[in-house]
Coordinates of C-alpha atoms in Angstrom, one line a residue:
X1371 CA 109.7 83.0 72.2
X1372 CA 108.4 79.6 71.8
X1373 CA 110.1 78.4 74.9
X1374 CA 108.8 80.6 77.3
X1375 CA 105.3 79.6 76.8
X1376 CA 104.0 77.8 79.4
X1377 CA 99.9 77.6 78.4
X1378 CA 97.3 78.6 75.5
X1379 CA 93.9 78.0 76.2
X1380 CA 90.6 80.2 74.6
X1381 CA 89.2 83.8 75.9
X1382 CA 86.0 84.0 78.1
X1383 CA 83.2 85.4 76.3
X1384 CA 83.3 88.3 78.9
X1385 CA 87.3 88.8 77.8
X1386 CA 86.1 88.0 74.1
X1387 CA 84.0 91.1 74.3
X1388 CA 86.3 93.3 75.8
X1389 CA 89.3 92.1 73.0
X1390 CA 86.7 93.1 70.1
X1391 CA 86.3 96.4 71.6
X1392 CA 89.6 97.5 72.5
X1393 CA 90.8 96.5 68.8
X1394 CA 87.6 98.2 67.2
X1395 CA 88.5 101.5 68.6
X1396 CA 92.3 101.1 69.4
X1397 CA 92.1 104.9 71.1
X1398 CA 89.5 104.0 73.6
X1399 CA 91.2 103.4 77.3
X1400 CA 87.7 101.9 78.2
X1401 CA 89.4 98.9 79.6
X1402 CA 92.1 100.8 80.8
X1403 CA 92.2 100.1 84.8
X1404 CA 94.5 102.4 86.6
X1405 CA 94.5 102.7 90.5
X1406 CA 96.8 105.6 92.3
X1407 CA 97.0 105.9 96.1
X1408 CA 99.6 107.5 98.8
X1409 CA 101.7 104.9 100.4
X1410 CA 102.9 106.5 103.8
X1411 CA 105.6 105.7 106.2
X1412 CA 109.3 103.7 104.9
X1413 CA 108.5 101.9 102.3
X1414 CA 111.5 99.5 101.1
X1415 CA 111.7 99.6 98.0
X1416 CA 113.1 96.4 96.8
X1417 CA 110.8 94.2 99.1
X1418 CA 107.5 95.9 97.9
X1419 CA 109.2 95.0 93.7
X1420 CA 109.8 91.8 94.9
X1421 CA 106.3 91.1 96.0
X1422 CA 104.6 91.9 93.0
X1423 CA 106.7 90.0 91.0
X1424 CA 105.8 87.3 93.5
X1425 CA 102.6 87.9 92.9
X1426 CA 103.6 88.0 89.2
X1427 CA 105.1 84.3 89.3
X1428 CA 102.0 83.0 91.2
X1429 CA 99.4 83.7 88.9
X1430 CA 98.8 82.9 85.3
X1431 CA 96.6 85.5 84.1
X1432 CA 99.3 88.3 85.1
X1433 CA 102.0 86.7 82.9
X1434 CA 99.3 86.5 79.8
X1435 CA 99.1 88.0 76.8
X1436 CA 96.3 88.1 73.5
X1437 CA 97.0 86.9 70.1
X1438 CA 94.2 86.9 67.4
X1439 CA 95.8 87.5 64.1
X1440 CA 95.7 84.5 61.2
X1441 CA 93.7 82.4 64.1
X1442 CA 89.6 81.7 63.5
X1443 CA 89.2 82.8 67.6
X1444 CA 91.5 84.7 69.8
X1445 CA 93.7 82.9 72.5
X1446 CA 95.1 84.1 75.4
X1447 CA 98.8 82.5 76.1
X1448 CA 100.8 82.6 79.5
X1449 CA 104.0 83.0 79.6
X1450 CA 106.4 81.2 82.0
X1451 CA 108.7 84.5 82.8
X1452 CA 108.0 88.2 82.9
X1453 CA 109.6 90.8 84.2
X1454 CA 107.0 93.4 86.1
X1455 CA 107.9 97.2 85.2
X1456 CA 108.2 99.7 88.1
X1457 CA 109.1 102.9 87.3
X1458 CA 110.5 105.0 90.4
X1459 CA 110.4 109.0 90.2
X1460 CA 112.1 111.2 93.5
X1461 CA 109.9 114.2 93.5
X1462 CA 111.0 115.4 96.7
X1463 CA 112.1 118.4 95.7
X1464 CA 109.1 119.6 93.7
X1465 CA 105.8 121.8 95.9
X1466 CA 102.8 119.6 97.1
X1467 CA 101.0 121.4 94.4
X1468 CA 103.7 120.5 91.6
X1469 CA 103.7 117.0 93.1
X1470 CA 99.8 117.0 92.3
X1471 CA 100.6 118.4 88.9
X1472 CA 103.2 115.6 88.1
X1473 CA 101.1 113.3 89.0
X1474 CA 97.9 114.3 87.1
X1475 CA 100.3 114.4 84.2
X1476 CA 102.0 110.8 84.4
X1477 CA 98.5 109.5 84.8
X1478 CA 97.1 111.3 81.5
X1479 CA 100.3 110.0 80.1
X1480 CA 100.5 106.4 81.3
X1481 CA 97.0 106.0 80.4
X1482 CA 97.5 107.3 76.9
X1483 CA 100.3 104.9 76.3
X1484 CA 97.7 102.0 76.8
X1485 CA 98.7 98.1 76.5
X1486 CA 100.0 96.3 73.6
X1487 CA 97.2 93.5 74.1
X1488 CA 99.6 91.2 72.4
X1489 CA 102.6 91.4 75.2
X1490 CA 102.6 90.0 78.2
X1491 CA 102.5 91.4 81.5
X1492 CA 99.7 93.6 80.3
X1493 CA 100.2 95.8 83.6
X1494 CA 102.9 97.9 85.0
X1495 CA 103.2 99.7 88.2
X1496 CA 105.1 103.0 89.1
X1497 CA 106.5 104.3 93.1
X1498 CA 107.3 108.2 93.0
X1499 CA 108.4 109.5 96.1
X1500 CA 107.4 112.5 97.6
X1501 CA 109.3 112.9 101.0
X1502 CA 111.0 110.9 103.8
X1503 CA 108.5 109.1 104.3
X1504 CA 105.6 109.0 101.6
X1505 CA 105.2 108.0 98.2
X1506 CA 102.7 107.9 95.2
X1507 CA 101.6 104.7 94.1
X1508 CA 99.9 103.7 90.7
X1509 CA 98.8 100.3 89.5
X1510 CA 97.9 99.8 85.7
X1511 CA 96.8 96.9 83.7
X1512 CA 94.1 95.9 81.1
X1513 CA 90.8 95.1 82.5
X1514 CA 91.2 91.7 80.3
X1515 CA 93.3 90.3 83.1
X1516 CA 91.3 91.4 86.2
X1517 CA 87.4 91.5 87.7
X1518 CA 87.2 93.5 90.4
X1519 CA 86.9 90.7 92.7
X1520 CA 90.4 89.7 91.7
X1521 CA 92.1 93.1 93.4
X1522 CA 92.1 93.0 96.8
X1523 CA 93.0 89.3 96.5
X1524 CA 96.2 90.8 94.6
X1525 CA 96.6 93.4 97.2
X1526 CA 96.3 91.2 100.2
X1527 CA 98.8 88.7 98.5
X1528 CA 101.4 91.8 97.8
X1529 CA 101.3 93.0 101.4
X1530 CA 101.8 89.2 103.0
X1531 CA 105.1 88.8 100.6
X1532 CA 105.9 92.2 101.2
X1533 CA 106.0 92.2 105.8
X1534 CA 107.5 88.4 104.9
X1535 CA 110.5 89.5 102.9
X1536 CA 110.6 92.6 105.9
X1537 CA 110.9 90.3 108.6
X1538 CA 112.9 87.4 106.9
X1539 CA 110.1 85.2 106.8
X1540 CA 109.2 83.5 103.5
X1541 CA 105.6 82.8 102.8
X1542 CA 103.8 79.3 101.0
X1543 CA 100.6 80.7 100.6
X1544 CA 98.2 77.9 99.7
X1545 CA 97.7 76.9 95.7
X1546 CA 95.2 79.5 94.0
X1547 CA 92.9 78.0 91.7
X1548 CA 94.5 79.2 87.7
X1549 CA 92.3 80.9 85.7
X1550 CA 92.5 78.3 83.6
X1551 CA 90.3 75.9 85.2
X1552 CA 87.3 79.2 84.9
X1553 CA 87.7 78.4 81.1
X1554 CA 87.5 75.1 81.3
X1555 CA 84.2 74.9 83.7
X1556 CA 82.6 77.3 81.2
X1557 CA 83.3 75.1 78.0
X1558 CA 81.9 72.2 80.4
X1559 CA 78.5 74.4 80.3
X1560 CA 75.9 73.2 78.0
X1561 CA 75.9 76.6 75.5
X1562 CA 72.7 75.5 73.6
X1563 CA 70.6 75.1 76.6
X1564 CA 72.0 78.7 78.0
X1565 CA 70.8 80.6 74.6
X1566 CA 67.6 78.6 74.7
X1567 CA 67.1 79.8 78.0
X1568 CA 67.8 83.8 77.1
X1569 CA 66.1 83.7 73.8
X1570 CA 62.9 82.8 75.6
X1571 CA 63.4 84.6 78.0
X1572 CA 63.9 88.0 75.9
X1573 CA 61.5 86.8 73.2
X1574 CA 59.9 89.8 71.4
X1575 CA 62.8 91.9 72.4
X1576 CA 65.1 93.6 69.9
X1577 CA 67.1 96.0 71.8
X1578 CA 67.3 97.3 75.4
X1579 CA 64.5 99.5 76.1
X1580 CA 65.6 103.2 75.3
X1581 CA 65.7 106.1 77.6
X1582 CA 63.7 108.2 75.5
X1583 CA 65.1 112.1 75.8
X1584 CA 64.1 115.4 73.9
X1585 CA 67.7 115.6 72.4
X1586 CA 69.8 112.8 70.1
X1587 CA 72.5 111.7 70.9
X1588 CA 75.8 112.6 68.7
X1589 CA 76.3 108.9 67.8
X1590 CA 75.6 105.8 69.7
X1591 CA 78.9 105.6 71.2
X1592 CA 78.0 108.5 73.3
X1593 CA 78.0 108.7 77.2
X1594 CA 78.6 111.0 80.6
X1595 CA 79.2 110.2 83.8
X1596 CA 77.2 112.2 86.4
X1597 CA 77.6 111.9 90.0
X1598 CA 74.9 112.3 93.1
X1599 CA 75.5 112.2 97.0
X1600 CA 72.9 111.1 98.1
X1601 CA 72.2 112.7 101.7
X1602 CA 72.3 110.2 105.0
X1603 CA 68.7 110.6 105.5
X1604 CA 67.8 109.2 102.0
X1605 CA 70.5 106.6 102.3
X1606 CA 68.8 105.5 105.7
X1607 CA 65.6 105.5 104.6
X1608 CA 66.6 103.2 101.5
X1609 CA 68.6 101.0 103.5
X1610 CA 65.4 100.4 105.7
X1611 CA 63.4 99.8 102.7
X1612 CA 66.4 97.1 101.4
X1613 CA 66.0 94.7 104.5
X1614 CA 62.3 95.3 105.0
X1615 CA 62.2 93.8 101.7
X1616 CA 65.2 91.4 102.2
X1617 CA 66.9 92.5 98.7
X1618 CA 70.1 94.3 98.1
X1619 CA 70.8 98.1 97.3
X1620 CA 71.3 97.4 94.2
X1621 CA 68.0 95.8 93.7
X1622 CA 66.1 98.6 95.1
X1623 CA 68.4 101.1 92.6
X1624 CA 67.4 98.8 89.6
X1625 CA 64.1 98.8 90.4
X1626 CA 63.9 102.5 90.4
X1627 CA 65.7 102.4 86.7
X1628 CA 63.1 99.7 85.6
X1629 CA 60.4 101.8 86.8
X1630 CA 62.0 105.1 85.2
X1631 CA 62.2 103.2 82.0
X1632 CA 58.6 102.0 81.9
X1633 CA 57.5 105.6 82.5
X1634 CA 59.8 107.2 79.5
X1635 CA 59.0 104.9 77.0
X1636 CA 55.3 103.6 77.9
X1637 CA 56.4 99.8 77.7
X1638 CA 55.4 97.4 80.1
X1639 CA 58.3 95.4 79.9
X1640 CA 61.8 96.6 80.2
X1641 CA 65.2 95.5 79.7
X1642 CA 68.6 96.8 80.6
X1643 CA 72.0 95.1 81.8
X1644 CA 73.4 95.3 84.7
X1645 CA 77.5 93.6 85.8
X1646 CA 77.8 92.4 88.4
X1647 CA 80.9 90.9 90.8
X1648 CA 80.4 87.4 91.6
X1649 CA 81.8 83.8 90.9
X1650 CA 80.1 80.5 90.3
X1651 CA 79.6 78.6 93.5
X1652 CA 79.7 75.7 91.5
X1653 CA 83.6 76.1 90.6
X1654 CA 85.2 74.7 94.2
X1655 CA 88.1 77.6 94.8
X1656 CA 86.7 80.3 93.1
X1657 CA 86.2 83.0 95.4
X1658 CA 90.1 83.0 95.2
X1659 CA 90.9 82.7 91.5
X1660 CA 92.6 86.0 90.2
X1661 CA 91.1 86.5 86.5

């Protein structure tokens, strides 16, 4: 569908990354991004389509898709039109508890069915409702298309269009920055300086420093996710520490890991990785670029 093509331009290396590992292991849902909440009071139905396909028209990166086959470097290529699924259920006459089950099921499910990385929009969205009044919302779509910053910048955007097209009103929210122009400041950079930088930086490192434990791992791909609540006492007292020494939370909890390191594996120098949500304050417009 030549014709509906409106752009093709190269990956980020961040979205470069994440393409190599969704096709390495086609079964992982690592990139999988799926958010569910309870919408309550009358929602009309039509208006709340109508905004995210709004949404849909005014941003690039949610009418893209991936294409890497026969080419010597992926590409990611918008499309002009797309038509945004929403799948509506009426569970109204199902328990609260088979409501819960349902939907524990159609998130298992919907996540399972994953993206094909190659067809654009690479999310969908689904509305089941569950009385007068109240309905289960889920959003999915492949990490490849969205930071985190991006979301609430989507959601704000969906719930303008949406009280617009309820009271009449329509909306010209002012021009956000394409995603494109993010790629094109990045092949501005100068990439032989950047590895210059890192490779002295990390000279005499080989690997991140291990966290050295009495058992192996199965395989390298291995992982858990373990969860602490921290009491408000604790949180208090490392909040304190945070602006005594004018750094972030974050800082203080890297620090910790840094130190935790040093002490597992006797090395004086550590390194780990850490993301992190931010934009260039270079890039005019980027704190409102959805990519």
């Amino acid at each position: 569908m030549k014709d509906n093509v409106e752009d093709i331009y190269p990956l980020s290396p961040m979205q470069a990354g994440m393409l190599f590992h969704s096709l390495y292991d086609s079964a992982s849902r690592t990139y999988f991004e799926q958010m569910h909440c309870a919408l309550r009071g009358k929602l009309n139905v039509a208006a709340f389509e109508r905004a995210w396909q709004k949404v849909t028209e005014r941003h690039p990166i949610l009418r893209t898709a991936f294409v890497w086959e026969g080419l010597e470097e992926p590409l990611q290529v918008v499309q002009r039109q797309v038509e945004l699924p929403l799948m509506s259920f009426d569970w109204r006459d199902l328990s609260r508890d088979q409501q819960e089950a349902q939907l524990d099921t159609f998130l298992q499910a919907d996540k399972a069915q994953g993206f094909a990385l190659s067809q654009a929009p690479l999310m969908r969205l689904a509305l089941m409702q569950t009385g007068a009044d109240t309905h289960y919302f889920v959003w999915s779509h492949h990490h490849l298309l969205l930071d985190g910053w991006s979301l609430p910048l989507l959601l704000q955007e969906v719930f303008a269009f949406y009280e617009a097209h309820q009271q009449g009103q329509a909306i010209q929210p002012e021009s956000a920055r394409p995603y494109r122009d993010y790629i094109a400041w990045l092949q501005e950079r100068d990439a032989a300086q950047a590895e210059s930088f890192w490779r002295r930086t990390l000279k005499g490192f080989a690997a991140p420093t291990p966290l050295v434990v009495d058992r192996k791992l199965k395989d390298e791909t291995e992982y858990a996710v373990e969860r602490t609540r921290l009491s408000a006492e604790i949180t208090s007292a490392l909040q304190s520490l945070a602006r005594a020494q004018q750094v972030t939370l974050s800082t203080i909890l890297q620090g910790a890991w840094a130190i935790l390191l040093h002490r597992y594996s006797g090395e004086e120098d550590v390194v780990f990785g850490a993301t992190v949500s931010g934009r260039p304050a270079d890039l005019p417009g980027a704190e409102t670029m959805v990519g």
